[in-house]
Short mmCIF file of C-alpha atoms and ligand atoms in Angstrom, two decimals:
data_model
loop_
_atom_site.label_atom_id
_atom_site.label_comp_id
_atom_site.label_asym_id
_atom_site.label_seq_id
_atom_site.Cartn_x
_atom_site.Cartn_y
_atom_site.Cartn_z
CA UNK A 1 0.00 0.00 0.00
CA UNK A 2 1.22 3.41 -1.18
CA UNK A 3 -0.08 6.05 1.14
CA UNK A 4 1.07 9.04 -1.28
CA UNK A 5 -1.67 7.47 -3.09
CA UNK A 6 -5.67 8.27 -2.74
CA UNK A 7 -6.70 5.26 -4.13
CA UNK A 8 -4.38 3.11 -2.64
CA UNK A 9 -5.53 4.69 1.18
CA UNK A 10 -9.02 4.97 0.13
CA UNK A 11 -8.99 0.72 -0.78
CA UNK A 12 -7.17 0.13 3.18
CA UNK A 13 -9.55 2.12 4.54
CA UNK A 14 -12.72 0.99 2.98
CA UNK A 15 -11.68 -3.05 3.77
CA UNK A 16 -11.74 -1.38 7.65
CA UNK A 17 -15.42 -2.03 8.37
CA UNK A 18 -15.50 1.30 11.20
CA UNK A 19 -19.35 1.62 11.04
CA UNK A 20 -20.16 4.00 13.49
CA UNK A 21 -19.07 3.57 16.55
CA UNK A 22 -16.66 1.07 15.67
CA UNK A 23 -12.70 1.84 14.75
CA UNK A 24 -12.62 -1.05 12.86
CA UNK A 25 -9.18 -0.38 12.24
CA UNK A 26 -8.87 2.71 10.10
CA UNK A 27 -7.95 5.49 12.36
CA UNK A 28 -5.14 2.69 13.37
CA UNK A 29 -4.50 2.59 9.79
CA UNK A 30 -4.43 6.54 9.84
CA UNK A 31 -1.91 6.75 12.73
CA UNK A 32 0.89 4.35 11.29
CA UNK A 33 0.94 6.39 7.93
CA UNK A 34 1.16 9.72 9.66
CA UNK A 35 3.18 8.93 11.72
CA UNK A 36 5.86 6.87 9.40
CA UNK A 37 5.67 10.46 7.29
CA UNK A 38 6.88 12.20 10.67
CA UNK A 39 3.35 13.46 12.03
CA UNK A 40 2.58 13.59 15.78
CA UNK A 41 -0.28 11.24 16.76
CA UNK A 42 -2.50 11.21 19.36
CA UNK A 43 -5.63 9.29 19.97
CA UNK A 44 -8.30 10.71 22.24
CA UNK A 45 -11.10 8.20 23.09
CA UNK A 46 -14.23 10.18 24.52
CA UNK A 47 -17.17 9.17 26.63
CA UNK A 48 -20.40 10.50 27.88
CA UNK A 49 -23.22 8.52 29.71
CA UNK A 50 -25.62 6.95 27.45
CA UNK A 51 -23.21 6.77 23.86
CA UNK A 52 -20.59 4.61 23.09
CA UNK A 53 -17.02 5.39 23.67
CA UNK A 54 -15.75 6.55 20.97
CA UNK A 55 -12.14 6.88 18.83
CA UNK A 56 -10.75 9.92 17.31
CA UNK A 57 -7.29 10.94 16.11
CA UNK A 58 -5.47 14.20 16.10
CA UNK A 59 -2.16 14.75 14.37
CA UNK A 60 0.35 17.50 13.72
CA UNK A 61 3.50 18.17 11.40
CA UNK A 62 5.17 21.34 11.93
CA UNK A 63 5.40 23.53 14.41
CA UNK A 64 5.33 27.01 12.83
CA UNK A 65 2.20 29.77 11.50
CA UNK A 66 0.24 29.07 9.53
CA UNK A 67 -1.85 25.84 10.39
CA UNK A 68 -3.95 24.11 7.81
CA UNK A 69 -6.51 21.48 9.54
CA UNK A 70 -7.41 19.08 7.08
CA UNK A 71 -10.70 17.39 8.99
CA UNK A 72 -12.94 14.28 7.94
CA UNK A 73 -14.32 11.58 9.64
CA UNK A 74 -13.98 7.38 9.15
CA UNK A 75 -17.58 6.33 10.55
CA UNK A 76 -19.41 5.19 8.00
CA UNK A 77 -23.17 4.58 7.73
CA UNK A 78 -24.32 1.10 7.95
CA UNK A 79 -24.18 -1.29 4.94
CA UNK A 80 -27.93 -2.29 4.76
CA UNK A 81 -28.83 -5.33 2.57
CA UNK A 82 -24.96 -6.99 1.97
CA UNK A 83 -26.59 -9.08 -0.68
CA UNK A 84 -28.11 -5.92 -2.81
CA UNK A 85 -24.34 -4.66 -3.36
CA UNK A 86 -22.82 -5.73 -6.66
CA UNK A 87 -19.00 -5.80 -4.93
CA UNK A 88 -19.04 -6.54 -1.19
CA UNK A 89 -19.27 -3.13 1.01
CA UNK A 90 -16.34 -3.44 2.64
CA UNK A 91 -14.15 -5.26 0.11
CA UNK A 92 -12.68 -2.18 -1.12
CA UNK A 93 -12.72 -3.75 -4.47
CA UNK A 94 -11.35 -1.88 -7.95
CA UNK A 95 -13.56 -3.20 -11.13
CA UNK A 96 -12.92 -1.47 -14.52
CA UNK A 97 -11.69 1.82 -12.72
CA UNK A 98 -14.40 1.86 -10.20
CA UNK A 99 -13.54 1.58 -6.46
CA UNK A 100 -16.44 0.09 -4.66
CA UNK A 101 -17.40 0.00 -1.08
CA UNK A 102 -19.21 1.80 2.08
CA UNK A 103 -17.66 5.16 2.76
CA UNK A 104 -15.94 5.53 -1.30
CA UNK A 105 -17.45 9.45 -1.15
CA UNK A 106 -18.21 9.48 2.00
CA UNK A 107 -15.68 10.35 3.28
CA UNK A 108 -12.63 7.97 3.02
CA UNK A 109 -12.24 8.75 -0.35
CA UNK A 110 -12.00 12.41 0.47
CA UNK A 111 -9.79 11.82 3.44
CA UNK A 112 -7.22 9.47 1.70
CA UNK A 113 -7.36 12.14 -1.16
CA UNK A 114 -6.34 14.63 1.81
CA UNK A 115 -3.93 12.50 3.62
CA UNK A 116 -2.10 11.41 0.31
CA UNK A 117 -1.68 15.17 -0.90
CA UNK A 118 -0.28 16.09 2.55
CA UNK A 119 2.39 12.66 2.31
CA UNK A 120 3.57 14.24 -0.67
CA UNK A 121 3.80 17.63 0.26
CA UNK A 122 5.78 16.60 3.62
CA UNK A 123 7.70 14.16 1.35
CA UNK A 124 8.66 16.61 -1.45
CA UNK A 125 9.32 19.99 0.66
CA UNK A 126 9.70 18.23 4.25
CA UNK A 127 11.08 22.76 4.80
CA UNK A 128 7.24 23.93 3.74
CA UNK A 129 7.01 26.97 5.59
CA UNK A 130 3.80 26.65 8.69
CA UNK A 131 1.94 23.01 10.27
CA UNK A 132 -0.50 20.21 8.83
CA UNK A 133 -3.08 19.34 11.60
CA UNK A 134 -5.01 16.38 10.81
CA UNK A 135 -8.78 16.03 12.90
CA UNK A 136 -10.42 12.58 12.24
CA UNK A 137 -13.27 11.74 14.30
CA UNK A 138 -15.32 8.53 14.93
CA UNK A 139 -18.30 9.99 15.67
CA UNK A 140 -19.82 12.21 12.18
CA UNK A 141 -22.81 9.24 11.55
CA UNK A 142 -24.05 8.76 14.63
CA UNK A 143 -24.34 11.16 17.37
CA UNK A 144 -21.60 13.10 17.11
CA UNK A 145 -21.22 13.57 20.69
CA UNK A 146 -18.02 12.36 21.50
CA UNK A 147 -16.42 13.39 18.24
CA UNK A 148 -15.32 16.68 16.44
CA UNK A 149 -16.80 19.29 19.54
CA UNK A 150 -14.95 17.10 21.72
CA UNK A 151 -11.92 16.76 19.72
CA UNK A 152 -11.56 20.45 18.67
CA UNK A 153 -12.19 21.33 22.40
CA UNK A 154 -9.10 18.88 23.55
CA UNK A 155 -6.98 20.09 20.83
CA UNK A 156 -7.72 24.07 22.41
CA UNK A 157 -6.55 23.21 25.42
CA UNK A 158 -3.78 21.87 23.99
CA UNK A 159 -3.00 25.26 22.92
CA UNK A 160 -3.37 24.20 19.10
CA UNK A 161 -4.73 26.68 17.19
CA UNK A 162 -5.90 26.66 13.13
CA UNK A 163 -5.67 29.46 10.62
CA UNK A 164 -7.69 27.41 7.78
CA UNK A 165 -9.83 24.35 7.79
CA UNK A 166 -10.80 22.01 5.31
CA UNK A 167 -13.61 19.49 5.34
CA UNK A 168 -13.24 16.47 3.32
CA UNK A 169 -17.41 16.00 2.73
CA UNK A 170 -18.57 14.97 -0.42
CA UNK A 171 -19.83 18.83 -1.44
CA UNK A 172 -20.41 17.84 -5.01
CA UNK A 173 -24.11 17.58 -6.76
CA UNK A 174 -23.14 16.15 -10.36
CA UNK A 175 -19.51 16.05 -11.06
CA UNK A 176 -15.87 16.67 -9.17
CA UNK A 177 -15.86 20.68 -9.71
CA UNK A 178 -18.96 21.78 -9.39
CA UNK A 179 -19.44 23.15 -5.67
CA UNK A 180 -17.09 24.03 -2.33
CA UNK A 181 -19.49 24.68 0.62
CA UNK A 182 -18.71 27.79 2.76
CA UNK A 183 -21.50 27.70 5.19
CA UNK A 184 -24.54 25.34 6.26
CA UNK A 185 -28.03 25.77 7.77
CA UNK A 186 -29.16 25.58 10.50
CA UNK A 187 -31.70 22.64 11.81
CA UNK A 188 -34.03 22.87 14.26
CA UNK A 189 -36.84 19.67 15.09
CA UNK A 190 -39.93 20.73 17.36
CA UNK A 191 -43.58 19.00 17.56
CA UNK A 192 -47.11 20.22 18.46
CA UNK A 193 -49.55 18.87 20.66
CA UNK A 194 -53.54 19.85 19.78
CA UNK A 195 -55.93 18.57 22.84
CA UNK A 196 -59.26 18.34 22.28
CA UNK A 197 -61.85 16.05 23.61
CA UNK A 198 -62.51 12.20 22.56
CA UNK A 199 -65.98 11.50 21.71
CA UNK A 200 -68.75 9.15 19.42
CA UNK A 201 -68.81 10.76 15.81
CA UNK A 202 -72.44 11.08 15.97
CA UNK A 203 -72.45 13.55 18.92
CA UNK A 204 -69.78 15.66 17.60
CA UNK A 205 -71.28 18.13 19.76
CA UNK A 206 -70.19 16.42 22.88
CA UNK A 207 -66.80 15.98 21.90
CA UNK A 208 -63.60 18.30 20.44
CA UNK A 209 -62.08 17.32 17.46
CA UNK A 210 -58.05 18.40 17.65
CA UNK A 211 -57.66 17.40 14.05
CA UNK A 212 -59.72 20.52 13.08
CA UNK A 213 -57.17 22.36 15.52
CA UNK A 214 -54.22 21.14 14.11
CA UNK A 215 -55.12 21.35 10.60
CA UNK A 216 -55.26 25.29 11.57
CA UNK A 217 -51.92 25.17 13.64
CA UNK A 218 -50.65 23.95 10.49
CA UNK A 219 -51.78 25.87 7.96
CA UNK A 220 -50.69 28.61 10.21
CA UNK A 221 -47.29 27.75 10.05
CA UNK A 222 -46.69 27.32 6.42
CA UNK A 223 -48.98 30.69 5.30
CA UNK A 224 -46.04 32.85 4.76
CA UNK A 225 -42.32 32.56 4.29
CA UNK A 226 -39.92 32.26 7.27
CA UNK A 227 -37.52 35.06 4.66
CA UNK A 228 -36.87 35.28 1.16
CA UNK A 229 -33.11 34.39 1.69
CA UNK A 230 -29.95 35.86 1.67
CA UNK A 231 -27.14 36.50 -0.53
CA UNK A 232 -25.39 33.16 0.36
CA UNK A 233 -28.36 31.15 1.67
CA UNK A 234 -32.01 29.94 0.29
CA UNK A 235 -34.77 30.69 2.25
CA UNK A 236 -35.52 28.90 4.95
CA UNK A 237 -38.20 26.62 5.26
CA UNK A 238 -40.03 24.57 7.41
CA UNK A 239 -41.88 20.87 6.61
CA UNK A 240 -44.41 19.43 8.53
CA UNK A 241 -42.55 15.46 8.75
CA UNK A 242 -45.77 13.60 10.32
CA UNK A 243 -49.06 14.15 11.73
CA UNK A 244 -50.53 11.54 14.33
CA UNK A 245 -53.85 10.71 16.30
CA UNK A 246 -53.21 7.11 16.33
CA UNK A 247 -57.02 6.03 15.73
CA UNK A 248 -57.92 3.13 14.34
CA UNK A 249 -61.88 3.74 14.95
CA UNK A 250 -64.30 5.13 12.43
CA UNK A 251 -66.82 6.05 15.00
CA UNK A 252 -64.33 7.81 17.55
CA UNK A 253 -63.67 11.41 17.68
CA UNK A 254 -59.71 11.39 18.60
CA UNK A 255 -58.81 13.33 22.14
CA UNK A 256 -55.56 14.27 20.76
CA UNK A 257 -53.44 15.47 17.50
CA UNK A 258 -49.57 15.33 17.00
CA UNK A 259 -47.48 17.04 14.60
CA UNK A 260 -43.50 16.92 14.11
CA UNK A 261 -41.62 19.32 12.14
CA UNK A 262 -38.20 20.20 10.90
CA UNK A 263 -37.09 23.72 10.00
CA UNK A 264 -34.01 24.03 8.13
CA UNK A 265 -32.84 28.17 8.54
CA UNK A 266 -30.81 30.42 6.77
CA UNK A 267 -28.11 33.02 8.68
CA UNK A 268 -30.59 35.19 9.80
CA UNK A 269 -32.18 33.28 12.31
CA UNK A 270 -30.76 30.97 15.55
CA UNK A 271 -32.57 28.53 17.30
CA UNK A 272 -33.87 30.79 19.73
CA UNK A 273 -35.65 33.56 17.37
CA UNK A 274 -36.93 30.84 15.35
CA UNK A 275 -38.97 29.27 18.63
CA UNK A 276 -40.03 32.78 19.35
CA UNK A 277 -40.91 32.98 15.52
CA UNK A 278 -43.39 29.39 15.59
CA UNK A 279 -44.87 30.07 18.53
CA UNK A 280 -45.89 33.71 17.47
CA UNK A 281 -47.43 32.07 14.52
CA UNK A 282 -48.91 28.89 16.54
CA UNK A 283 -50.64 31.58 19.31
CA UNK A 284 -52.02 33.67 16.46
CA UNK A 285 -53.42 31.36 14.21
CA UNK A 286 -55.20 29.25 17.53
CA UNK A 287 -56.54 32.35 18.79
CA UNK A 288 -59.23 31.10 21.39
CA UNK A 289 -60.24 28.31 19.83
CA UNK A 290 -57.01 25.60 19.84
CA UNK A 291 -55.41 24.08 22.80
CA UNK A 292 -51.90 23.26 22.26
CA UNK A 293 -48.49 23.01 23.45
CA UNK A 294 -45.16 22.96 21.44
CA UNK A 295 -41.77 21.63 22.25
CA UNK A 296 -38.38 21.94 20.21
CA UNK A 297 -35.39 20.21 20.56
CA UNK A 298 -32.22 21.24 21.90
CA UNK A 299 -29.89 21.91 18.47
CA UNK A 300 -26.52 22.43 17.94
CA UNK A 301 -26.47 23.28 14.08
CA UNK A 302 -26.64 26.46 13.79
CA UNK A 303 -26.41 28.04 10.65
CA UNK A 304 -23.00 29.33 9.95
CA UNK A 305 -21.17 31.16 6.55
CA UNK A 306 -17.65 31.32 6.16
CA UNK A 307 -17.41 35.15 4.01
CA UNK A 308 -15.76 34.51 0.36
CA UNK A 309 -12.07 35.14 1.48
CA UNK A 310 -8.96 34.52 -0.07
CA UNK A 311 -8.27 30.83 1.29
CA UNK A 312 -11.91 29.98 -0.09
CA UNK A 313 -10.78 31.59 -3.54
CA UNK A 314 -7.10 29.70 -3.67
CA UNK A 315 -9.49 26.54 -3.41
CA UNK A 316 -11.52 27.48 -6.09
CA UNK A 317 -8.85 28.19 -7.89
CA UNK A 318 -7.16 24.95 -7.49
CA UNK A 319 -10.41 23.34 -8.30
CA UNK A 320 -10.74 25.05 -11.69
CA UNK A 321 -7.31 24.84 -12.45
CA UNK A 322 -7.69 20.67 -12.36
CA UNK A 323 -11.19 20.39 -13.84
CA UNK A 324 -11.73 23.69 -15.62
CA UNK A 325 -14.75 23.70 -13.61
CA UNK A 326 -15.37 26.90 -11.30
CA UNK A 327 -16.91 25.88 -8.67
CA UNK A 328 -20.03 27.35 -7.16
CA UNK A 329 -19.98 28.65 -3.58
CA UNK A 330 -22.58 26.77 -1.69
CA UNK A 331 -24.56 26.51 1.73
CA UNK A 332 -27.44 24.16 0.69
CA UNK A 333 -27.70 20.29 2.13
CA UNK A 334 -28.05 18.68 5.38
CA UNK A 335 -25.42 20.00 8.42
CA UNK A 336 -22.19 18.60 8.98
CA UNK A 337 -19.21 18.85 11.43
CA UNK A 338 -18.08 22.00 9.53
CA UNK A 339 -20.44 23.98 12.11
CA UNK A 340 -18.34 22.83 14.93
CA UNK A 341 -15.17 23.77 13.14
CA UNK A 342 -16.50 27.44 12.26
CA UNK A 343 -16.00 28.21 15.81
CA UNK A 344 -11.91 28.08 16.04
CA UNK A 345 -11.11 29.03 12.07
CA UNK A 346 -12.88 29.64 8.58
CA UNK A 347 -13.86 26.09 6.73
CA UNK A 348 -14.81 25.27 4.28
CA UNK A 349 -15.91 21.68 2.76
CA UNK A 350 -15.14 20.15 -0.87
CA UNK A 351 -14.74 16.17 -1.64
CA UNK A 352 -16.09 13.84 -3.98
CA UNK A 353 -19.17 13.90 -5.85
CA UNK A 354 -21.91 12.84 -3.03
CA UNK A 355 -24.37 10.77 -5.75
CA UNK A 356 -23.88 7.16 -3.92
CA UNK A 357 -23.40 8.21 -0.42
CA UNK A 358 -24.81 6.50 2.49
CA UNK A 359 -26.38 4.42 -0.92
CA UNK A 360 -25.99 0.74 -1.43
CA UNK A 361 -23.26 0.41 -4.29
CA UNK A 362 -21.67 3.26 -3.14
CA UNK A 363 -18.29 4.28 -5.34
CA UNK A 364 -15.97 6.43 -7.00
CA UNK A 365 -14.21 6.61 -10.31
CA UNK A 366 -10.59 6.05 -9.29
CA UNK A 367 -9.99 8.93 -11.79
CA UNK A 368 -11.83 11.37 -9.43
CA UNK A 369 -9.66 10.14 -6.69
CA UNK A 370 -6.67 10.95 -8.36
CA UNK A 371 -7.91 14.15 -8.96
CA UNK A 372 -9.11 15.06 -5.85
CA UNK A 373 -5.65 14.30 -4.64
CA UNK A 374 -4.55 16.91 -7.14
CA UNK A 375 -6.72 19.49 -6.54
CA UNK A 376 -5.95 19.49 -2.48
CA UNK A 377 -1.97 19.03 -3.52
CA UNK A 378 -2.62 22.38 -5.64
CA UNK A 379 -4.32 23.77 -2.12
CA UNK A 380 -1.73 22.68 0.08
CA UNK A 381 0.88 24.21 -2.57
CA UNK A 382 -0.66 27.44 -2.64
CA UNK A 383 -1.35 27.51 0.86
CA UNK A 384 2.34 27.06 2.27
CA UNK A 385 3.56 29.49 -1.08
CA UNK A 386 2.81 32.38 1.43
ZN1 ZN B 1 -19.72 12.44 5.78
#
């Protein structure tokens, strides 16, 4: 195995089968080749009641300004169905070009992309001018709890401190090129509770149907926009994910309604203006006539934009100078460990094409890995040019 190669480290560490919380092996993997290239290791293990323990690894070449963090994580999302997948999930298995396996895009292909540029750059110019940290965590898939916030919170202590960070994700929609994320939204769950009274359908007069209520609560809720957007972000927007009164009666008037929802916000809102936001809207649209209650969950993605600087335009840069592609600046999809990040240094995120992730059958063109490895050496190059 040649680590200086991405498809070479992506194959090792997809035959490591670390679905979340296990190690499986690959952040063991990750340590010998770091530190055989002359990297510092450590491996932090973190625990809270009521997770699993979980594995991390932090490592550092260089002791000088500036610091790069290249960050990623080897947890990977369950298989499903072994038998659906054409090539075994964790075979790691190269067929006419194609590298096959769980975690391909997301996100050991990106990190073994990562990992191989920085080899060669600490191979080929072991003077580069500044440090190469190197933040894996366990922990991305599941609930990310003892992973990155714990990790980057160890590493302050530590007194290590970042200048630039990139994110390994899969960012791209179509092909290797077109989009580097500098910010995500925000996501925050909450659900609504309409009482009412149960009674017999043909007294409806006797009883109070919370269907009717919630039906109003909802339509409440979605009558205007939450904003038009901003110059970075979409609007946001929230969907109603289920409605419940769990009868199975045709003659029953239900005592209770339930509603869950998911709003996913843009950079002018936080958790906290949001809730004031719904329940404004909930208490006007119920008047007198609804009883209700609504609870949201506690959230820690907040929605977060890292402003079009220089570092994000070097990576652009590098991007279009390997696939004559310039890519878009992005904050749409789901969140990611990149809001944790935002807090100690500007990230942003750009991988592999993100078409078969958490997919059975996912895999990459070993073409794009190679790529990808050149487009982060051209990074790295620029980067430590001053
Ligand atoms: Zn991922």
């Amino acid at each position: 195995m040649n680590p200086r190669s991405a498809v070479d480290l992506a194959q090792a560490l997809i035959r490591c089968p670390s679905v979340t919380p296990a190690e499986g092996g690959a952040l063991a993997l990750l340590a010998r080749v770091l530190e055989a290239a002359g990297f510092a290791v450590e491996r932090p293990v973190f625990s809270a009641p009521g997770t699993p323990d979980v594995e991390n690894l932090y490592a550092r070449i260089g002791t000088g300004a500036p610091v790069l963090l290249l960050a990623g994580h080897t947890d990977v999302v369950p298989p499903g169905d072994e038998g659906r997948w054409t090539h075994p999930p964790f075979s790691g298995e190269i067929v006419d070009g194609v590298l096959w396996g769980r975690g391909a895009v997301d996100m050991k292909g990106g990190i073994a992309a990562m990992l191989a540029a920085a080899l060669d750059l600490v191979a080929t110019r072991p003077d580069f001018p500044g440090s190469i940290a190197v933040l894996i965590t366990g922990d991305e898939e599941g609930p990310a709890i003892n992973g990155t916030v714990k990790l980057l919170e160890w590493a302050k202590a530590r007194g290590e401190r970042f200048d630039a960070c990139i994110l390994g994700e899969p960012t791209n929609p179509e092909r290797l090129g077109d989009m580097i994320k500098i910010g995500r939204r925000g996501s925050l769950s909450g659900t609504l509770v309409v009482h009412g009274k149960q009674g017999h359908v043909a007294y409806p007069h006797l009883a109070d149907n919370p269907i009717e209520g919630m039906v109003r609560l909802l339509a409440g809720l979605k009558a205007t926009l939450l904003d038009a957007g901003t110059v970075h972000f979409a609007a946001s927007n929230l969907e109603v994910t289920t409605v419940d009164v769990g009868n199975p009666a045709t003659n029953v008037i239900p005592g209770e309604a339930r509603a869950a929802f998911n709003i996913r916000f843009n950079d002018l809102w936080t958790p906290a203006t949001l809730e004031t936001e719904i329940r404004r809207r909930l208490e006007a649209a119920a008047g007198n006539a609804v009883r209700w209650e609504a609870s949201f969950e506690n959230t820690n993605a907040v929605a977060f934009l890292t402003e079009p600087n220089a570092f994000v335009r070097r990576v652009q840069d590098a991007v279009e100078a390997e696939t004559g592609i310039r890519p878009a600046l992005s904050t749409t999809g789901g969140t990611s460990d990149a809001r944790f990040i935002k807090d100690y240094c500007p990230v942003l995120e750009f991988g592999l094409v993100g078409q078969t992730m958490h997919q059975v059958d996912e895999r990459v063109p070993v073409a794009e890995l190679e790529r990808l490895q050149a487009i982060y050496g051209r990074v790295l190059e620029a980067y430590f040019a001053g």
